[in-house]
């Protein structure tokens, strides 16, 4: 048996709290998949005949056995399947899986608190990679709904999504058997100003106060050290607070580096106050202290300037890349939307169903009369139904031109709960009549 191509689309319906300490996030996700099922094809049959999906036992047919791998615990899960056809009568089984739960994510905290995190949903199959191939849906884009993001006060969510396909060895079986994984990730940038004002700025201020200890006479080390040790203990308290909000990673974040650098500066000041008191000559002590104070001020200013430059040049570089990807993503969606609107009026015969823009309102799909791809369960040409959500009965009314004098009513469709299909698609209804030059779009009406 040849490989089955399974097209997958992941939609982040709602994103909850991103827990940095536990390295996980909560989300409500819809995973949509579709694949060819030749046994249900309409070839050689009446294409206008309606099929009652309640009479179809989907358990009798091939199933990719998809699941989300990086969930924690037992998430709430709902599954349902629908049937869709291409313009040539090729049958596609569409499976929708809605998950609400917690997902594991290995956070990269090197740039904390200026970090950008990937929020990944990994879809895989219980079947080996030799039986199926997981790819992105070629007609529907992955998308995320920013308006339903709960942690907006702490994070900024980007619009674009990316996916990555890879292979993983079977952990509890033959190591030569591999499973295919499709990882779909959206990205969120941490809002850093809370840490800038409350930690970076406060640390800078009390470390700057270490220069005030030089106003005490050098021959009174007990007073100087008392003030210096107080500042050191303050820095230690700040470091302890930061550790409570971060996981125990084996590397230093930008905030760790700044706090440790400030503590080193305070430690050097304490050591100097102990040394300068041992100089017998008053003149030599004043000269040495002046040289040390000047060098310490230059190093301290250079350290802070270097940290600021390094954060802008390296830590914030990924943020600029993400904004550029957002712009490219919006341009791509705009061009696809324009292509979908203009193409039917100029060259209807070559038009195909295009994916709706992320978070936008999809338009009526166009039908491509191309010859279907041969082979068992291979992805065919344009599909009239793009694997929508829970079925709701709709009634469509399509009127042709006056020359045809044809009016069709009562055709059955399937749509998402509370609205029409994601792609305004017509399911279980295919017309082989040649459309007019300017076809009118159908107007679905929902009966509750």
GROMACS .gro file of C-alpha atoms in nm:
model
  448
    1UNK     CA    1   0.000   0.000   0.000
    2UNK     CA    2   0.133   0.343  -0.095
    3UNK     CA    3   0.172   0.628   0.148
    4UNK     CA    4  -0.142   0.821   0.237
    5UNK     CA    5  -0.114   1.197   0.228
    6UNK     CA    6  -0.286   1.357   0.527
    7UNK     CA    7  -0.329   1.733   0.520
    8UNK     CA    8  -0.335   1.902   0.861
    9UNK     CA    9  -0.442   2.249   0.968
   10UNK     CA   10  -0.404   2.375   1.327
   11UNK     CA   11  -0.609   2.666   1.461
   12UNK     CA   12  -0.532   2.826   1.798
   13UNK     CA   13  -0.882   2.917   1.908
   14UNK     CA   14  -0.774   3.048   2.250
   15UNK     CA   15  -0.440   3.089   2.423
   16UNK     CA   16  -0.429   3.095   2.802
   17UNK     CA   17  -0.154   3.157   3.052
   18UNK     CA   18   0.208   3.099   2.956
   19UNK     CA   19   0.378   2.956   3.266
   20UNK     CA   20   0.749   3.037   3.244
   21UNK     CA   21   0.839   2.853   3.565
   22UNK     CA   22   0.674   2.523   3.464
   23UNK     CA   23   0.756   2.569   3.093
   24UNK     CA   24   0.404   2.507   2.966
   25UNK     CA   25   0.103   2.694   2.831
   26UNK     CA   26  -0.272   2.637   2.816
   27UNK     CA   27  -0.469   2.656   2.493
   28UNK     CA   28  -0.788   2.561   2.311
   29UNK     CA   29  -0.683   2.412   1.977
   30UNK     CA   30  -0.867   2.278   1.674
   31UNK     CA   31  -0.675   2.021   1.465
   32UNK     CA   32  -0.828   1.961   1.122
   33UNK     CA   33  -0.714   1.676   0.897
   34UNK     CA   34  -0.833   1.532   0.567
   35UNK     CA   35  -0.731   1.243   0.345
   36UNK     CA   36  -0.851   1.058   0.037
   37UNK     CA   37  -1.094   0.766   0.065
   38UNK     CA   38  -1.140   0.605  -0.281
   39UNK     CA   39  -1.410   0.365  -0.160
   40UNK     CA   40  -1.651   0.658  -0.115
   41UNK     CA   41  -1.581   0.820  -0.453
   42UNK     CA   42  -1.875   0.934  -0.666
   43UNK     CA   43  -1.713   0.837  -0.993
   44UNK     CA   44  -1.966   0.667  -1.216
   45UNK     CA   45  -2.248   0.770  -0.977
   46UNK     CA   46  -2.499   1.051  -0.978
   47UNK     CA   47  -2.296   1.345  -0.848
   48UNK     CA   48  -2.609   1.539  -0.755
   49UNK     CA   49  -2.725   1.264  -0.524
   50UNK     CA   50  -2.710   1.361  -0.158
   51UNK     CA   51  -2.536   1.132   0.088
   52UNK     CA   52  -2.658   1.094   0.443
   53UNK     CA   53  -2.345   1.098   0.658
   54UNK     CA   54  -2.533   0.937   0.946
   55UNK     CA   55  -2.546   0.618   0.739
   56UNK     CA   56  -2.167   0.615   0.688
   57UNK     CA   57  -1.967   0.416   0.940
   58UNK     CA   58  -1.632   0.598   0.937
   59UNK     CA   59  -1.480   0.331   1.161
   60UNK     CA   60  -1.480   0.091   0.864
   61UNK     CA   61  -1.244   0.310   0.667
   62UNK     CA   62  -0.877   0.388   0.699
   63UNK     CA   63  -0.782   0.633   0.975
   64UNK     CA   64  -0.443   0.800   1.035
   65UNK     CA   65  -0.489   0.779   1.416
   66UNK     CA   66  -0.368   1.132   1.478
   67UNK     CA   67  -0.305   1.274   1.823
   68UNK     CA   68  -0.130   1.572   1.981
   69UNK     CA   69   0.193   1.461   2.143
   70UNK     CA   70   0.296   1.748   2.372
   71UNK     CA   71  -0.012   1.759   2.596
   72UNK     CA   72   0.004   1.730   2.976
   73UNK     CA   73  -0.245   1.517   3.168
   74UNK     CA   74  -0.584   1.437   3.016
   75UNK     CA   75  -0.702   1.727   2.802
   76UNK     CA   76  -1.068   1.769   2.708
   77UNK     CA   77  -1.106   1.625   2.360
   78UNK     CA   78  -1.391   1.614   2.107
   79UNK     CA   79  -1.366   1.439   1.769
   80UNK     CA   80  -1.602   1.421   1.474
   81UNK     CA   81  -1.573   1.335   1.106
   82UNK     CA   82  -1.741   1.461   0.791
   83UNK     CA   83  -1.731   1.371   0.423
   84UNK     CA   84  -1.629   1.603   0.139
   85UNK     CA   85  -1.593   1.570  -0.238
   86UNK     CA   86  -1.382   1.735  -0.503
   87UNK     CA   87  -1.525   1.865  -0.828
   88UNK     CA   88  -1.452   1.526  -0.993
   89UNK     CA   89  -1.629   1.327  -0.723
   90UNK     CA   90  -1.318   1.224  -0.526
   91UNK     CA   91  -1.410   1.154  -0.165
   92UNK     CA   92  -1.222   1.300   0.131
   93UNK     CA   93  -1.275   1.214   0.495
   94UNK     CA   94  -1.234   1.518   0.719
   95UNK     CA   95  -1.154   1.470   1.086
   96UNK     CA   96  -1.180   1.752   1.338
   97UNK     CA   97  -1.025   1.725   1.683
   98UNK     CA   98  -1.076   1.999   1.941
   99UNK     CA   99  -0.842   1.996   2.240
  100UNK     CA  100  -0.850   2.209   2.551
  101UNK     CA  101  -0.566   2.154   2.793
  102UNK     CA  102  -0.203   2.224   2.884
  103UNK     CA  103   0.087   2.184   2.642
  104UNK     CA  104   0.457   2.138   2.721
  105UNK     CA  105   0.703   2.380   2.565
  106UNK     CA  106   1.080   2.398   2.620
  107UNK     CA  107   1.127   2.770   2.674
  108UNK     CA  108   1.448   2.936   2.558
  109UNK     CA  109   1.529   3.190   2.828
  110UNK     CA  110   1.874   3.307   2.719
  111UNK     CA  111   1.730   3.649   2.630
  112UNK     CA  112   1.500   3.682   2.934
  113UNK     CA  113   1.321   3.922   2.980
  114UNK     CA  114   1.355   4.020   2.613
  115UNK     CA  115   1.277   3.667   2.491
  116UNK     CA  116   1.045   3.544   2.216
  117UNK     CA  117   0.890   3.203   2.281
  118UNK     CA  118   0.754   2.940   2.043
  119UNK     CA  119   0.416   2.795   2.142
  120UNK     CA  120   0.404   2.460   1.966
  121UNK     CA  121   0.136   2.203   1.901
  122UNK     CA  122   0.289   1.878   1.772
  123UNK     CA  123   0.060   1.650   1.570
  124UNK     CA  124   0.171   1.294   1.508
  125UNK     CA  125   0.026   0.952   1.429
  126UNK     CA  126   0.029   0.609   1.586
  127UNK     CA  127   0.109   0.471   1.243
  128UNK     CA  128   0.469   0.454   1.117
  129UNK     CA  129   0.604   0.703   0.866
  130UNK     CA  130   0.603   0.433   0.598
  131UNK     CA  131   0.220   0.440   0.591
  132UNK     CA  132   0.140   0.811   0.581
  133UNK     CA  133   0.280   1.153   0.514
  134UNK     CA  134   0.177   1.455   0.723
  135UNK     CA  135   0.176   1.787   0.537
  136UNK     CA  136   0.024   2.132   0.580
  137UNK     CA  137  -0.325   2.186   0.442
  138UNK     CA  138  -0.273   2.330   0.095
  139UNK     CA  139  -0.602   2.520   0.099
  140UNK     CA  140  -0.631   2.646   0.457
  141UNK     CA  141  -0.365   2.827   0.655
  142UNK     CA  142  -0.276   2.769   1.017
  143UNK     CA  143  -0.399   3.062   1.221
  144UNK     CA  144  -0.430   3.207   1.569
  145UNK     CA  145  -0.697   3.433   1.713
  146UNK     CA  146  -0.518   3.719   1.889
  147UNK     CA  147  -0.835   3.865   2.035
  148UNK     CA  148  -0.882   3.558   2.258
  149UNK     CA  149  -0.529   3.573   2.406
  150UNK     CA  150  -0.564   3.584   2.786
  151UNK     CA  151  -0.204   3.670   2.884
  152UNK     CA  152  -0.199   3.991   2.680
  153UNK     CA  153  -0.069   4.201   2.971
  154UNK     CA  154   0.254   4.003   2.993
  155UNK     CA  155   0.299   3.880   2.635
  156UNK     CA  156   0.256   4.015   2.283
  157UNK     CA  157   0.129   3.758   2.033
  158UNK     CA  158   0.251   3.760   1.673
  159UNK     CA  159   0.021   3.699   1.378
  160UNK     CA  160   0.228   3.458   1.172
  161UNK     CA  161   0.257   3.080   1.225
  162UNK     CA  162   0.521   2.837   1.105
  163UNK     CA  163   0.533   2.461   1.081
  164UNK     CA  164   0.807   2.201   1.076
  165UNK     CA  165   0.795   1.836   0.977
  166UNK     CA  166   1.037   1.585   1.127
  167UNK     CA  167   1.075   1.217   1.208
  168UNK     CA  168   1.101   1.056   1.549
  169UNK     CA  169   1.217   0.705   1.638
  170UNK     CA  170   0.964   0.479   1.808
  171UNK     CA  171   1.043   0.503   2.185
  172UNK     CA  172   0.889   0.168   2.286
  173UNK     CA  173   0.953  -0.055   1.989
  174UNK     CA  174   1.177  -0.112   1.692
  175UNK     CA  175   1.418   0.188   1.676
  176UNK     CA  176   1.426   0.156   1.297
  177UNK     CA  177   1.053   0.237   1.282
  178UNK     CA  178   1.000   0.611   1.271
  179UNK     CA  179   0.692   0.828   1.319
  180UNK     CA  180   0.630   1.154   1.139
  181UNK     CA  181   0.556   1.471   1.337
  182UNK     CA  182   0.416   1.804   1.223
  183UNK     CA  183   0.492   2.088   1.466
  184UNK     CA  184   0.285   2.405   1.424
  185UNK     CA  185   0.406   2.701   1.626
  186UNK     CA  186   0.286   3.050   1.698
  187UNK     CA  187   0.511   3.299   1.874
  188UNK     CA  188   0.476   3.538   2.167
  189UNK     CA  189   0.719   3.808   2.285
  190UNK     CA  190   0.745   3.891   2.653
  191UNK     CA  191   0.669   4.250   2.747
  192UNK     CA  192   0.996   4.345   2.923
  193UNK     CA  193   0.915   4.683   3.079
  194UNK     CA  194   0.805   4.541   3.413
  195UNK     CA  195   1.155   4.395   3.459
  196UNK     CA  196   1.324   4.705   3.317
  197UNK     CA  197   1.162   4.945   3.564
  198UNK     CA  198   1.148   4.721   3.870
  199UNK     CA  199   1.476   4.528   3.845
  200UNK     CA  200   1.720   4.675   3.594
  201UNK     CA  201   1.661   5.037   3.696
  202UNK     CA  202   1.648   4.968   4.071
  203UNK     CA  203   1.966   4.759   4.052
  204UNK     CA  204   2.140   5.036   3.861
  205UNK     CA  205   2.038   5.290   4.124
  206UNK     CA  206   2.155   5.104   4.433
  207UNK     CA  207   2.479   4.997   4.263
  208UNK     CA  208   2.541   5.361   4.177
  209UNK     CA  209   2.506   5.436   4.549
  210UNK     CA  210   2.824   5.236   4.605
  211UNK     CA  211   3.018   5.541   4.485
  212UNK     CA  212   2.869   5.733   4.780
  213UNK     CA  213   3.067   5.514   5.020
  214UNK     CA  214   3.386   5.690   4.907
  215UNK     CA  215   3.264   6.005   5.080
  216UNK     CA  216   3.352   5.838   5.412
  217UNK     CA  217   3.714   5.878   5.519
  218UNK     CA  218   3.935   5.596   5.398
  219UNK     CA  219   4.067   5.534   5.747
  220UNK     CA  220   3.718   5.436   5.867
  221UNK     CA  221   3.678   5.101   5.692
  222UNK     CA  222   3.415   4.978   5.937
  223UNK     CA  223   3.172   5.248   5.823
  224UNK     CA  224   3.250   5.200   5.455
  225UNK     CA  225   3.210   4.822   5.473
  226UNK     CA  226   2.884   4.851   5.664
  227UNK     CA  227   2.731   5.056   5.382
  228UNK     CA  228   2.881   4.836   5.110
  229UNK     CA  229   2.759   4.511   5.265
  230UNK     CA  230   2.407   4.653   5.289
  231UNK     CA  231   2.410   4.711   4.914
  232UNK     CA  232   2.544   4.359   4.854
  233UNK     CA  233   2.262   4.206   5.058
  234UNK     CA  234   2.011   4.410   4.857
  235UNK     CA  235   2.152   4.268   4.534
  236UNK     CA  236   2.131   3.914   4.676
  237UNK     CA  237   1.765   3.970   4.766
  238UNK     CA  238   1.694   4.083   4.410
  239UNK     CA  239   1.866   3.774   4.273
  240UNK     CA  240   1.657   3.553   4.500
  241UNK     CA  241   1.333   3.714   4.375
  242UNK     CA  242   1.434   3.656   4.012
  243UNK     CA  243   1.508   3.289   4.076
  244UNK     CA  244   1.151   3.241   4.201
  245UNK     CA  245   1.007   3.335   3.862
  246UNK     CA  246   1.242   3.135   3.639
  247UNK     CA  247   1.299   2.762   3.591
  248UNK     CA  248   1.629   2.615   3.703
  249UNK     CA  249   1.814   2.642   3.374
  250UNK     CA  250   2.185   2.574   3.343
  251UNK     CA  251   2.267   2.898   3.161
  252UNK     CA  252   2.256   3.269   3.243
  253UNK     CA  253   1.983   3.501   3.119
  254UNK     CA  254   2.043   3.869   3.046
  255UNK     CA  255   1.891   3.956   3.382
  256UNK     CA  256   2.124   3.708   3.558
  257UNK     CA  257   2.426   3.857   3.384
  258UNK     CA  258   2.334   4.210   3.485
  259UNK     CA  259   2.269   4.120   3.848
  260UNK     CA  260   2.589   3.917   3.875
  261UNK     CA  261   2.787   4.199   3.715
  262UNK     CA  262   2.641   4.447   3.961
  263UNK     CA  263   2.723   4.218   4.254
  264UNK     CA  264   3.081   4.184   4.130
  265UNK     CA  265   3.111   4.561   4.121
  266UNK     CA  266   2.988   4.583   4.482
  267UNK     CA  267   3.228   4.308   4.587
  268UNK     CA  268   3.519   4.497   4.430
  269UNK     CA  269   3.419   4.811   4.621
  270UNK     CA  270   3.412   4.614   4.948
  271UNK     CA  271   3.755   4.467   4.878
  272UNK     CA  272   3.899   4.811   4.802
  273UNK     CA  273   3.770   4.959   5.126
  274UNK     CA  274   3.957   4.684   5.312
  275UNK     CA  275   4.279   4.743   5.120
  276UNK     CA  276   4.296   5.121   5.120
  277UNK     CA  277   4.278   5.134   5.500
  278UNK     CA  278   4.614   4.952   5.516
  279UNK     CA  279   4.803   5.226   5.329
  280UNK     CA  280   5.009   5.421   5.577
  281UNK     CA  281   5.078   5.732   5.371
  282UNK     CA  282   4.779   5.963   5.359
  283UNK     CA  283   4.893   6.118   5.031
  284UNK     CA  284   4.945   5.781   4.864
  285UNK     CA  285   4.609   5.660   4.990
  286UNK     CA  286   4.425   5.960   4.842
  287UNK     CA  287   4.603   5.927   4.507
  288UNK     CA  288   4.535   5.552   4.490
  289UNK     CA  289   4.172   5.603   4.583
  290UNK     CA  290   4.128   5.871   4.316
  291UNK     CA  291   4.276   5.645   4.049
  292UNK     CA  292   4.062   5.351   4.163
  293UNK     CA  293   3.744   5.558   4.177
  294UNK     CA  294   3.801   5.692   3.823
  295UNK     CA  295   3.872   5.346   3.682
  296UNK     CA  296   3.570   5.199   3.861
  297UNK     CA  297   3.339   5.471   3.723
  298UNK     CA  298   3.462   5.414   3.366
  299UNK     CA  299   3.421   5.036   3.396
  300UNK     CA  300   3.073   5.070   3.550
  301UNK     CA  301   2.949   5.307   3.281
  302UNK     CA  302   3.103   5.087   3.011
  303UNK     CA  303   2.941   4.777   3.161
  304UNK     CA  304   2.594   4.933   3.156
  305UNK     CA  305   2.641   5.074   2.807
  306UNK     CA  306   2.763   4.736   2.683
  307UNK     CA  307   2.462   4.557   2.833
  308UNK     CA  308   2.223   4.802   2.663
  309UNK     CA  309   2.398   4.765   2.327
  310UNK     CA  310   2.407   4.386   2.353
  311UNK     CA  311   2.035   4.371   2.435
  312UNK     CA  312   1.944   4.588   2.136
  313UNK     CA  313   2.181   4.422   1.890
  314UNK     CA  314   2.125   4.058   1.985
  315UNK     CA  315   1.838   4.002   2.229
  316UNK     CA  316   1.596   4.228   2.038
  317UNK     CA  317   1.712   4.105   1.698
  318UNK     CA  318   1.465   3.817   1.701
  319UNK     CA  319   1.182   4.059   1.776
  320UNK     CA  320   1.268   4.255   1.464
  321UNK     CA  321   1.275   3.932   1.264
  322UNK     CA  322   0.932   3.834   1.399
  323UNK     CA  323   0.786   4.173   1.301
  324UNK     CA  324   0.928   4.129   0.952
  325UNK     CA  325   0.767   3.784   0.930
  326UNK     CA  326   0.438   3.937   1.043
  327UNK     CA  327   0.455   4.188   0.758
  328UNK     CA  328   0.537   3.915   0.507
  329UNK     CA  329   0.252   3.704   0.643
  330UNK     CA  330   0.003   3.989   0.603
  331UNK     CA  331   0.124   4.063   0.250
  332UNK     CA  332   0.093   3.697   0.156
  333UNK     CA  333  -0.262   3.683   0.293
  334UNK     CA  334  -0.353   4.002   0.110
  335UNK     CA  335  -0.220   3.870  -0.221
  336UNK     CA  336  -0.404   3.540  -0.172
  337UNK     CA  337  -0.723   3.722  -0.095
  338UNK     CA  338  -0.689   3.943  -0.403
  339UNK     CA  339  -0.606   3.640  -0.615
  340UNK     CA  340  -0.916   3.459  -0.490
  341UNK     CA  341  -1.141   3.758  -0.566
  342UNK     CA  342  -1.002   3.852  -0.908
  343UNK     CA  343  -0.933   3.509  -1.056
  344UNK     CA  344  -1.295   3.383  -1.092
  345UNK     CA  345  -1.389   3.681  -1.307
  346UNK     CA  346  -1.089   3.646  -1.539
  347UNK     CA  347  -1.021   3.274  -1.576
  348UNK     CA  348  -1.283   3.061  -1.407
  349UNK     CA  349  -1.169   2.732  -1.558
  350UNK     CA  350  -0.827   2.747  -1.393
  351UNK     CA  351  -0.938   2.875  -1.054
  352UNK     CA  352  -0.885   2.670  -0.741
  353UNK     CA  353  -0.990   2.695  -0.381
  354UNK     CA  354  -0.764   2.927  -0.186
  355UNK     CA  355  -0.712   2.944   0.188
  356UNK     CA  356  -0.889   3.220   0.381
  357UNK     CA  357  -0.679   3.484   0.554
  358UNK     CA  358  -0.594   3.429   0.917
  359UNK     CA  359  -0.884   3.543   1.130
  360UNK     CA  360  -1.066   3.681   0.825
  361UNK     CA  361  -1.399   3.600   0.663
  362UNK     CA  362  -1.356   3.338   0.391
  363UNK     CA  363  -1.521   3.382   0.053
  364UNK     CA  364  -1.702   3.133  -0.169
  365UNK     CA  365  -1.464   2.861  -0.292
  366UNK     CA  366  -1.405   2.812  -0.663
  367UNK     CA  367  -1.412   2.474  -0.835
  368UNK     CA  368  -1.128   2.348  -1.047
  369UNK     CA  369  -1.221   2.096  -1.318
  370UNK     CA  370  -0.869   1.955  -1.335
  371UNK     CA  371  -0.810   1.583  -1.371
  372UNK     CA  372  -0.774   1.417  -1.031
  373UNK     CA  373  -0.442   1.279  -0.922
  374UNK     CA  374  -0.417   0.902  -0.961
  375UNK     CA  375  -0.310   0.674  -0.682
  376UNK     CA  376  -0.458   0.544  -0.360
  377UNK     CA  377  -0.583   0.816  -0.125
  378UNK     CA  378  -0.363   1.087  -0.277
  379UNK     CA  379  -0.458   1.449  -0.225
  380UNK     CA  380  -0.674   1.549  -0.522
  381UNK     CA  381  -0.772   1.883  -0.675
  382UNK     CA  382  -0.988   2.144  -0.511
  383UNK     CA  383  -1.220   2.017  -0.239
  384UNK     CA  384  -1.558   2.174  -0.192
  385UNK     CA  385  -1.551   2.122   0.183
  386UNK     CA  386  -1.246   2.215   0.387
  387UNK     CA  387  -1.306   2.002   0.695
  388UNK     CA  388  -1.517   2.240   0.897
  389UNK     CA  389  -1.624   2.205   1.257
  390UNK     CA  390  -1.935   2.049   1.412
  391UNK     CA  391  -2.207   1.994   1.151
  392UNK     CA  392  -2.513   2.221   1.141
  393UNK     CA  393  -2.787   2.188   0.882
  394UNK     CA  394  -2.790   2.464   0.624
  395UNK     CA  395  -3.003   2.536   0.320
  396UNK     CA  396  -2.851   2.699   0.014
  397UNK     CA  397  -3.030   2.861  -0.275
  398UNK     CA  398  -2.840   2.903  -0.603
  399UNK     CA  399  -2.990   3.084  -0.903
  400UNK     CA  400  -2.831   3.070  -1.248
  401UNK     CA  401  -2.871   3.312  -1.539
  402UNK     CA  402  -3.198   3.370  -1.724
  403UNK     CA  403  -3.085   3.160  -2.017
  404UNK     CA  404  -3.059   2.847  -1.805
  405UNK     CA  405  -3.383   2.902  -1.608
  406UNK     CA  406  -3.264   2.663  -1.341
  407UNK     CA  407  -3.322   2.705  -0.971
  408UNK     CA  408  -3.197   2.464  -0.706
  409UNK     CA  409  -3.317   2.456  -0.349
  410UNK     CA  410  -3.266   2.244  -0.038
  411UNK     CA  411  -2.911   2.125  -0.101
  412UNK     CA  412  -2.743   1.996   0.213
  413UNK     CA  413  -2.425   2.147   0.352
  414UNK     CA  414  -2.217   2.120   0.667
  415UNK     CA  415  -2.092   2.413   0.870
  416UNK     CA  416  -1.926   2.503   1.194
  417UNK     CA  417  -2.128   2.556   1.509
  418UNK     CA  418  -2.278   2.902   1.512
  419UNK     CA  419  -2.191   2.983   1.150
  420UNK     CA  420  -2.126   2.857   0.800
  421UNK     CA  421  -1.830   2.648   0.688
  422UNK     CA  422  -1.485   2.788   0.727
  423UNK     CA  423  -1.460   2.825   0.350
  424UNK     CA  424  -1.831   2.876   0.267
  425UNK     CA  425  -1.803   2.535   0.110
  426UNK     CA  426  -2.074   2.309  -0.025
  427UNK     CA  427  -2.060   1.954   0.099
  428UNK     CA  428  -2.219   1.642  -0.055
  429UNK     CA  429  -2.336   1.857  -0.350
  430UNK     CA  430  -2.142   1.876  -0.676
  431UNK     CA  431  -2.280   2.020  -0.999
  432UNK     CA  432  -2.126   1.919  -1.332
  433UNK     CA  433  -2.301   2.198  -1.520
  434UNK     CA  434  -2.082   2.467  -1.673
  435UNK     CA  435  -2.118   2.786  -1.468
  436UNK     CA  436  -2.198   3.118  -1.633
  437UNK     CA  437  -1.929   3.374  -1.697
  438UNK     CA  438  -2.024   3.568  -1.384
  439UNK     CA  439  -2.158   3.314  -1.135
  440UNK     CA  440  -2.361   3.442  -0.846
  441UNK     CA  441  -2.249   3.337  -0.500
  442UNK     CA  442  -2.472   3.119  -0.288
  443UNK     CA  443  -2.630   3.266   0.023
  444UNK     CA  444  -2.643   3.009   0.305
  445UNK     CA  445  -2.918   3.041   0.561
  446UNK     CA  446  -2.890   2.878   0.903
  447UNK     CA  447  -3.191   2.708   1.050
  448UNK     CA  448  -3.175   2.681   1.425
   0.00000   0.00000   0.00000
